[in-house]
mmCIF file of C-alpha atoms and ligand atoms in Angstrom:
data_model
loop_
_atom_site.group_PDB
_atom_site.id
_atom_site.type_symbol
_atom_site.label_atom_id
_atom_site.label_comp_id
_atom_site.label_asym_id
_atom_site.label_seq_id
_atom_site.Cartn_x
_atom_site.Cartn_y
_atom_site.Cartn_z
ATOM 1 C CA UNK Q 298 57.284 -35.863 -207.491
ATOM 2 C CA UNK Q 299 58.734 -32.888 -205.822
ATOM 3 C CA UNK Q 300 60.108 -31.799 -209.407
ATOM 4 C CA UNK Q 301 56.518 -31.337 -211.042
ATOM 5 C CA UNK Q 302 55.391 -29.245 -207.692
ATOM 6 C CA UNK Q 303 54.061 -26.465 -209.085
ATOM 7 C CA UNK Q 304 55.186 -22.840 -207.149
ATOM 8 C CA UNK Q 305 51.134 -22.611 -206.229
ATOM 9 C CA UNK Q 306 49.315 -24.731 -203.625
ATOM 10 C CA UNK Q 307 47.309 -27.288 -205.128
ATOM 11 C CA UNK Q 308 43.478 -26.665 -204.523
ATOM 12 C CA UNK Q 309 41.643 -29.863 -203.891
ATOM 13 C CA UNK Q 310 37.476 -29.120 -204.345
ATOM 14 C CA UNK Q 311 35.667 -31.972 -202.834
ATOM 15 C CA UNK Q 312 32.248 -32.000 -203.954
ATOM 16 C CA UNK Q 313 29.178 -33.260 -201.374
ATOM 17 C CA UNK Q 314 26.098 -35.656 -201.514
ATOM 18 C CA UNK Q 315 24.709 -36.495 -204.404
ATOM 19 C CA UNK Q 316 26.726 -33.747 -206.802
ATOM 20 C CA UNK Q 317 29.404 -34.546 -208.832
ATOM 21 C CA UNK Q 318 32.896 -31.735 -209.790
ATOM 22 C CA UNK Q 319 30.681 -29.224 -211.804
ATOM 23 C CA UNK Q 320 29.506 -27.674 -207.841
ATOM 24 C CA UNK Q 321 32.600 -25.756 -208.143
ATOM 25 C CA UNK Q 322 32.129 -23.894 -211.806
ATOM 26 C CA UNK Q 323 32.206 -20.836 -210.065
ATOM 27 C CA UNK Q 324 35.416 -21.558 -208.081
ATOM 28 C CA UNK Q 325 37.204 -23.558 -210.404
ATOM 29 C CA UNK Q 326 38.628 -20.781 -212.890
ATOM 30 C CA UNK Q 327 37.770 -17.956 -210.740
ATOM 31 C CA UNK Q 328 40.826 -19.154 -208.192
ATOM 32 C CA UNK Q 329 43.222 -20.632 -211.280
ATOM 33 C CA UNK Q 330 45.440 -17.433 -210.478
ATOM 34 C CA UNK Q 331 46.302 -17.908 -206.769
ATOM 35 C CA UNK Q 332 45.910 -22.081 -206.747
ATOM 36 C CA UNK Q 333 46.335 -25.271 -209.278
ATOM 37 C CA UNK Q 334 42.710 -26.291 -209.096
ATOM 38 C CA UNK Q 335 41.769 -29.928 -209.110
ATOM 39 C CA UNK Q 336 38.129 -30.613 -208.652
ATOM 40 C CA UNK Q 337 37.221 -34.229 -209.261
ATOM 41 C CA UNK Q 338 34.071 -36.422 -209.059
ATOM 42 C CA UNK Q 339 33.991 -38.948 -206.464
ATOM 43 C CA UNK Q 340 34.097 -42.283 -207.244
ATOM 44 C CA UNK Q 341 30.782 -43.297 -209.246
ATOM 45 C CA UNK Q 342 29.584 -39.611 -209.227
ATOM 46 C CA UNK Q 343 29.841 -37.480 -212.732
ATOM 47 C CA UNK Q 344 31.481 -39.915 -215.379
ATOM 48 C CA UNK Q 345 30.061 -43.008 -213.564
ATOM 49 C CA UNK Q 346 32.769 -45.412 -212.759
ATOM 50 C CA UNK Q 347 31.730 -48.792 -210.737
ATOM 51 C CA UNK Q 348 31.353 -48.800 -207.419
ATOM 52 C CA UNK Q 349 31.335 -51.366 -204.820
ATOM 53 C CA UNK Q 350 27.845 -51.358 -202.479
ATOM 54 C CA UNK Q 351 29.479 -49.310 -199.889
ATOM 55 C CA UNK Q 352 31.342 -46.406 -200.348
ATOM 56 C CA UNK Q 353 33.075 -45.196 -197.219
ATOM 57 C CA UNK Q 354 34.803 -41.764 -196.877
ATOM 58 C CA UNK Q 355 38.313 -43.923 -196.766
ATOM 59 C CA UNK Q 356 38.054 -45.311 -200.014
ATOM 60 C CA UNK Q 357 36.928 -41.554 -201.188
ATOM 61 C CA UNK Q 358 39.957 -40.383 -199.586
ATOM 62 C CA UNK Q 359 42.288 -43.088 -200.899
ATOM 63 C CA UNK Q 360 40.901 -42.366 -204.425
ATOM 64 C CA UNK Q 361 42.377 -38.835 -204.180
ATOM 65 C CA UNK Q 362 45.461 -39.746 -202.722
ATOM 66 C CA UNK Q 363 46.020 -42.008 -206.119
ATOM 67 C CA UNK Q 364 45.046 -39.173 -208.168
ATOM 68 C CA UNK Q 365 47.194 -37.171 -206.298
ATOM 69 C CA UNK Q 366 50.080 -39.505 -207.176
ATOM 70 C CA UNK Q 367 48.846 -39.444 -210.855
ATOM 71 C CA UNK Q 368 48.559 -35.728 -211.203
ATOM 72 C CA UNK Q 369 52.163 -35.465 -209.100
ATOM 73 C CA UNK Q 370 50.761 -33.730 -206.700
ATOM 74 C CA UNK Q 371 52.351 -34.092 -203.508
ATOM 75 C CA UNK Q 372 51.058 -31.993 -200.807
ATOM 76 C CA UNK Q 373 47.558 -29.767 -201.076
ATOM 77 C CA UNK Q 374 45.053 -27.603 -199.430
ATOM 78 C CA UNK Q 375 41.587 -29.957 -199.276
ATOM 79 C CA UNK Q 376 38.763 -27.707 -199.457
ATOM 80 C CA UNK Q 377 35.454 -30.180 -198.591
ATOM 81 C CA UNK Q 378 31.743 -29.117 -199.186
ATOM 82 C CA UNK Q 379 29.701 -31.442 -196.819
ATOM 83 C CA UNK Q 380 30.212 -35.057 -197.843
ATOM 84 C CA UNK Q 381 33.699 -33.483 -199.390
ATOM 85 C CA UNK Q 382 33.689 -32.376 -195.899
ATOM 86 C CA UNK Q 383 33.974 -35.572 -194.377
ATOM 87 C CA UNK Q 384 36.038 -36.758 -197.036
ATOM 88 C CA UNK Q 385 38.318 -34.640 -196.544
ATOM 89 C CA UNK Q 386 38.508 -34.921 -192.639
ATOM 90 C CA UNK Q 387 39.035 -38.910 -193.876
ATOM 91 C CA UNK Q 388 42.248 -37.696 -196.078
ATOM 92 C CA UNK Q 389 43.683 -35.635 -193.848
ATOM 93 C CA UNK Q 390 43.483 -38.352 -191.136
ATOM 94 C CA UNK Q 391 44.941 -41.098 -193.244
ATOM 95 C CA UNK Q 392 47.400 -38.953 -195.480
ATOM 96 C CA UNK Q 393 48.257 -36.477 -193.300
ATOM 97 C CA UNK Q 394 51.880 -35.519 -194.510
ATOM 98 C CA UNK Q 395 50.197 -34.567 -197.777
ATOM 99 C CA UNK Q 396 47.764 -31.707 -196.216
ATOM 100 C CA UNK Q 397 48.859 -28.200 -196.515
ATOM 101 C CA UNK Q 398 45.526 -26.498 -195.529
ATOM 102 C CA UNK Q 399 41.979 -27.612 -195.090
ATOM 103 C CA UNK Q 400 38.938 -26.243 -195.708
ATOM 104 C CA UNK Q 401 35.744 -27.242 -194.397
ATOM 105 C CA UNK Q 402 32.851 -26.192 -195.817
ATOM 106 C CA UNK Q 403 29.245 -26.628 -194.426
ATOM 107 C CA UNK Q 404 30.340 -29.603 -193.097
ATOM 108 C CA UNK Q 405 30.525 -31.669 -189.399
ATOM 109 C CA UNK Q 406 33.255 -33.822 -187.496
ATOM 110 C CA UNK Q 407 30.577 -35.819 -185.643
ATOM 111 C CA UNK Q 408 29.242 -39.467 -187.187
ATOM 112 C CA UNK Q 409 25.510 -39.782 -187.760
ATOM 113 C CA UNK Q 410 23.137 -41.340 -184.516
ATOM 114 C CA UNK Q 411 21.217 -44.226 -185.286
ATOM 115 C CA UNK Q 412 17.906 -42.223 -186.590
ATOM 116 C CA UNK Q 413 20.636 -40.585 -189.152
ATOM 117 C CA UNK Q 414 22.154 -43.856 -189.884
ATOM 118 C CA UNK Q 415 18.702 -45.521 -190.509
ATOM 119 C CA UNK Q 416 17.817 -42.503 -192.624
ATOM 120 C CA UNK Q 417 21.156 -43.275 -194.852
ATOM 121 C CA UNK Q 418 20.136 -47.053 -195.451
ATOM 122 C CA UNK Q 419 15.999 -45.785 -196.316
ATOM 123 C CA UNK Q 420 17.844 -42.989 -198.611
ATOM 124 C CA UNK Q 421 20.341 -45.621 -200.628
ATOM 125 C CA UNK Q 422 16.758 -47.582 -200.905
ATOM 126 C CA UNK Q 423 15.036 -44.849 -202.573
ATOM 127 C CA UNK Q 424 17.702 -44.112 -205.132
ATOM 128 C CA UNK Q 425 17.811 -47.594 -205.922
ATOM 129 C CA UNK Q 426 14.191 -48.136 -206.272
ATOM 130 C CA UNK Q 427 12.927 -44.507 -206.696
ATOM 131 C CA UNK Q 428 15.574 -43.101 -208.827
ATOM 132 C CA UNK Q 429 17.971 -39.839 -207.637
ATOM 133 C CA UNK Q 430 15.632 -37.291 -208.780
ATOM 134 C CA UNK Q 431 13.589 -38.492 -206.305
ATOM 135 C CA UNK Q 432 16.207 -37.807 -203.626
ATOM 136 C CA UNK Q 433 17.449 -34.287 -205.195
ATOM 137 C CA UNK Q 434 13.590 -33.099 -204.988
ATOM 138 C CA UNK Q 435 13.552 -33.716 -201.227
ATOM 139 C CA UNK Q 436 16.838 -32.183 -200.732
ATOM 140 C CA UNK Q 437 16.394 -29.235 -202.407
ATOM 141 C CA UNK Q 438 14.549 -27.146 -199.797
ATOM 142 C CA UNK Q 439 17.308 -26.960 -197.592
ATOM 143 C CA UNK Q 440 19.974 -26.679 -200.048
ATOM 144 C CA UNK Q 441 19.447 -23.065 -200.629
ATOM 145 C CA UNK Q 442 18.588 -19.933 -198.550
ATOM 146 C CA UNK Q 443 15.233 -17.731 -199.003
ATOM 147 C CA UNK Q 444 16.997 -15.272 -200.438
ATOM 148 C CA UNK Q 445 18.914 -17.348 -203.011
ATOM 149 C CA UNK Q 446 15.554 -19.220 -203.944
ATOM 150 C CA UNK Q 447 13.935 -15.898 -204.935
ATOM 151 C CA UNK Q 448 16.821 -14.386 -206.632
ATOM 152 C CA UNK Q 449 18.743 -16.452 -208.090
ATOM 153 C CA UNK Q 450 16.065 -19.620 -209.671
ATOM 154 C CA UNK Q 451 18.350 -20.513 -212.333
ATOM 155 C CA UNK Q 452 21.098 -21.829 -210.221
ATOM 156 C CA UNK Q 453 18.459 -23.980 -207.689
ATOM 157 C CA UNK Q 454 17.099 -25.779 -210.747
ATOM 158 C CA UNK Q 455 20.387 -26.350 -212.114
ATOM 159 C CA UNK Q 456 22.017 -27.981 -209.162
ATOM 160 C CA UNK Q 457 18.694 -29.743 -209.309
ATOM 161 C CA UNK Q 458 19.063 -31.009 -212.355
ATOM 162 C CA UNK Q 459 22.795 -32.187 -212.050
ATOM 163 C CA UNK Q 460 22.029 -33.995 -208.430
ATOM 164 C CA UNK Q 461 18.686 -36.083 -210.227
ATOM 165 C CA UNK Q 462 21.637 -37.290 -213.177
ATOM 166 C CA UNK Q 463 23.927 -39.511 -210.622
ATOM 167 C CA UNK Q 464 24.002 -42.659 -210.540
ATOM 168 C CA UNK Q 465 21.557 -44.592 -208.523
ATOM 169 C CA UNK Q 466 24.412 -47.204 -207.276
ATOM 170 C CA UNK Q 467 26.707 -44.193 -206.219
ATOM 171 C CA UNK Q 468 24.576 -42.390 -204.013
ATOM 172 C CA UNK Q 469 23.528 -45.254 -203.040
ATOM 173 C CA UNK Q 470 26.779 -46.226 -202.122
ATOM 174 C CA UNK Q 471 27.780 -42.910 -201.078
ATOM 175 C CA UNK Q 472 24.576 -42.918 -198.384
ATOM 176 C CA UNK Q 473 25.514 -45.853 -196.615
ATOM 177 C CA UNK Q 474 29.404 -44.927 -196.829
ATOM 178 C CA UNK Q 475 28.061 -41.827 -194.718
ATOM 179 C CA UNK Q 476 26.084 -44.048 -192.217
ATOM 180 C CA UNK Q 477 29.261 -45.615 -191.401
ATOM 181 C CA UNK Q 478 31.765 -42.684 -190.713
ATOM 182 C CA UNK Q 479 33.480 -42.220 -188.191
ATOM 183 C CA UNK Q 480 33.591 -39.280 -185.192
ATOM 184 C CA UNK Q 481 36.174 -37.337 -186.423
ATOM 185 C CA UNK Q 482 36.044 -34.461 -183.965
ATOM 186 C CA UNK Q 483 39.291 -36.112 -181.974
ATOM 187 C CA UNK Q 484 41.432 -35.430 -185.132
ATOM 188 C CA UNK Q 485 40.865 -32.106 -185.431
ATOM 189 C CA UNK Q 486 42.316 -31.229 -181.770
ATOM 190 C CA UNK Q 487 45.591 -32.750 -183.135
ATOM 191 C CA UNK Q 488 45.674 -31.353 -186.652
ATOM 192 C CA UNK Q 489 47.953 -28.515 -186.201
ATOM 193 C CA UNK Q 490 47.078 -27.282 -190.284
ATOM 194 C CA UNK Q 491 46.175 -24.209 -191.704
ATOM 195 C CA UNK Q 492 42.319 -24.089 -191.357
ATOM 196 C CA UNK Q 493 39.306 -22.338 -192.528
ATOM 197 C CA UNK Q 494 35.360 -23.466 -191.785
ATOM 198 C CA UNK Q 495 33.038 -21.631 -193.727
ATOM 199 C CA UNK Q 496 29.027 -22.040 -193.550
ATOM 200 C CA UNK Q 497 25.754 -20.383 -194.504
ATOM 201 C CA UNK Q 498 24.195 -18.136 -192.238
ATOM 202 C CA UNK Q 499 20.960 -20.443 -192.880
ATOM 203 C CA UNK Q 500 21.825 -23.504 -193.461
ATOM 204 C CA UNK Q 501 19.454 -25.574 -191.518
ATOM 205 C CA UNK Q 502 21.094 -29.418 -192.177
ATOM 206 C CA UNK Q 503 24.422 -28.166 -191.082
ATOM 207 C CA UNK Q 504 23.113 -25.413 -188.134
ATOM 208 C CA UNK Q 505 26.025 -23.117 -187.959
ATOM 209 C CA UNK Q 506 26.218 -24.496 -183.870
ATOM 210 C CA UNK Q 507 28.596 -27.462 -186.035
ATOM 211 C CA UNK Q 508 30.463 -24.836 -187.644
ATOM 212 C CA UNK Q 509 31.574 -23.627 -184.575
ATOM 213 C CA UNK Q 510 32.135 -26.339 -182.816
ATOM 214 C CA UNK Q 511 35.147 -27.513 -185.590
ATOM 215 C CA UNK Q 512 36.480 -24.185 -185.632
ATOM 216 C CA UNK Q 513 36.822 -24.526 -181.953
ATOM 217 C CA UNK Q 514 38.581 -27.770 -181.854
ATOM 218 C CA UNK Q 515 40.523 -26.483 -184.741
ATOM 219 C CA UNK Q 516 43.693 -24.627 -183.426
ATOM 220 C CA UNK Q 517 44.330 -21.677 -184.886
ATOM 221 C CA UNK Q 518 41.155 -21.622 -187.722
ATOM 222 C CA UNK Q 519 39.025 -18.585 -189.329
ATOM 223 C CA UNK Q 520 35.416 -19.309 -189.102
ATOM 224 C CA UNK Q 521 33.128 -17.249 -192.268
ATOM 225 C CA UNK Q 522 29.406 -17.205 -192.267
ATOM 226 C CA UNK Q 523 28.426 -16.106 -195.274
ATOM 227 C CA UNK Q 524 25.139 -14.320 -194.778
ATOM 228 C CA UNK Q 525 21.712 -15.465 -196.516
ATOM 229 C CA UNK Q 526 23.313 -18.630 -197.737
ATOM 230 C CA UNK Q 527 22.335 -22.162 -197.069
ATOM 231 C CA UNK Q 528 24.282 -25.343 -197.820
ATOM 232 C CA UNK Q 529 26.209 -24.279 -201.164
ATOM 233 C CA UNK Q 530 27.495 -21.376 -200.012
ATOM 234 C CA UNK Q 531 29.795 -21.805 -202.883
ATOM 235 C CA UNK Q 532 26.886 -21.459 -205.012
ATOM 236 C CA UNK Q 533 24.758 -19.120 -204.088
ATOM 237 C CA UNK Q 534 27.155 -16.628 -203.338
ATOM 238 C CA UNK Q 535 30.508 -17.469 -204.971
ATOM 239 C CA UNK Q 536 31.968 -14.259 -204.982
ATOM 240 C CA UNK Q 537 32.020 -14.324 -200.951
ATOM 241 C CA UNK Q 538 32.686 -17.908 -200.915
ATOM 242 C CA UNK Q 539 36.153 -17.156 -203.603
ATOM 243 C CA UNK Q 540 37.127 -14.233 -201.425
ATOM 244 C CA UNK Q 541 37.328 -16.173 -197.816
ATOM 245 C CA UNK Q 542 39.246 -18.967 -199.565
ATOM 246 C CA UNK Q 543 41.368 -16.609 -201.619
ATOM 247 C CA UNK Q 544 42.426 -14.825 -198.795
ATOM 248 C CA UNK Q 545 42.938 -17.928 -196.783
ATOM 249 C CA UNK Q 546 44.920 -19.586 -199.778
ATOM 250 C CA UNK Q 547 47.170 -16.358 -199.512
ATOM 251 C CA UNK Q 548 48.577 -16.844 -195.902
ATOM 252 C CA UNK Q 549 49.417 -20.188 -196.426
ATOM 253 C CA UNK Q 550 53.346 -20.358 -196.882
ATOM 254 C CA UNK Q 551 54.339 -22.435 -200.137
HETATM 255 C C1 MLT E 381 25.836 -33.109 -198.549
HETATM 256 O O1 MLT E 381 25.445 -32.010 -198.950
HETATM 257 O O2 MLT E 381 26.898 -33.609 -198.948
HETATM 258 C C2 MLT E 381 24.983 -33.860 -197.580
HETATM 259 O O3 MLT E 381 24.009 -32.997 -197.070
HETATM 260 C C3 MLT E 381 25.794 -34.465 -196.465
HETATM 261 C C4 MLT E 381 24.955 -35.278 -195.539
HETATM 262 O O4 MLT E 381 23.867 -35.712 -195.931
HETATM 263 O O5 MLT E 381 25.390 -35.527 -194.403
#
């Protein structure tokens, strides 16, 4: 595999709960000069493929790996929005030879309590018997910040629209996958990688307390709070969000 490395790191855009690849458009040619960008959809998500009634964040993880291996992609920098967040704290725990950077995006280490996990098992219900639009309507309000709600319409509606078109049975899936993850905060005080944690000066289902709490246990990190974001920092104000990866992307040694 080491022949088809290309001279680049290899950008790995993990997309979060219940979104499929097209989260990134506004990273995925704007960084094609300083990284090979691969942005998938998770199993289920986008395309559609089958999925099995539970999802969890190891068989995410393993997915990518065997991409990976099909793309000839050895080693890469993970960059995780949320659920890609915990996906990617899955990957590097399981493949961990093949990480060259990670970036966690308005994401946690810590597992859900049991209210959390009951709320997983009550969401997988409702897309199942209420349909995903159902779900994207209630998450919306805390996806994006006051400021990118008044300003910026289009984009809210459209992530809107592309969470309410996934598959019931894969956010379904995906939901209780995330009732069942693990506390991953232990890994990152031995992860010795490259790091970067970036967040949303507002967002209110990841408070930015979580943020700083990986970036502590992560040796050596940058921590960015992107001011009047929410959730999809990435979103709502890509041109920030490109610049703290760019410029993380460029320190890394390849
Ligand atoms: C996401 O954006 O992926 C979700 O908010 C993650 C979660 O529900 O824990």
């Amino acid at each position: 595999m080491s022949g088809t490395e290309p001279a680049r790191p290899t950008l790995l855009l993990i997309h979060g709960f219940p979104q499929d690849h097209t989260v990134w458009n506004a990273q995925i040619d704007a960084l094609a000069d300083v990284a090979d960008v691969l942005a998938p959809d998770l199993r289920g998500f986008g395309a559609g493929a089958e999925v099995p009634e539970v999802m969890t964040m190891e068989a995410y993880a393993d997915d990518l790996a065997a991409l990976l291996d099909e793309r000839g992609r050895e080693r890469v920098v993970l960059c995780g929005l949320s659920m890609g967040g915990y996906v990617a704290l899955a990957f590097a725990e399981r493949h961990r030879d093949r990480c060259a950077g990670l970036v966690l995006s308005n994401t946690r280490s810590i597992p859900d309590g049991e209210e959390g996990r009951a709320g997983r098992y009550a969401t997988a219900e409702r897309a199942l018997h209420q349909g995903v639009p159902v779900i994207a309507r209630g998450m919306l309000p805390g996806l994006f910040s006051t400021t990118s709600k008044r300003i910026q319409p289009e984009r809210v509606s459209a992530t809107e629209q592309m969470m309410a078109r996934q598959h019931p049975r894969a956010v379904a899936a995906a939901a209780r996958g995330m009732a069942v993850r693990e506390d991953r905060t232990p890994l990152l005080h031995r992860l010795a990688l490259p790091a970067l944690v970036i967040t949303g000066s507002e967002d209110t289902m990841m408070p930015e307390g979580t943020s700083q709490a990986m970036h502590a246990a992560l040796a050596g990190s940058r921590l960015v709070v992107i001011p009047n974001t929410a959730h999809l920092p990435n979103v709502e104000a890509p041109d920030r969000f490109n610049d703290a990866l760019r410029a993380f992307l460029c320190t890394l040694a390849h």
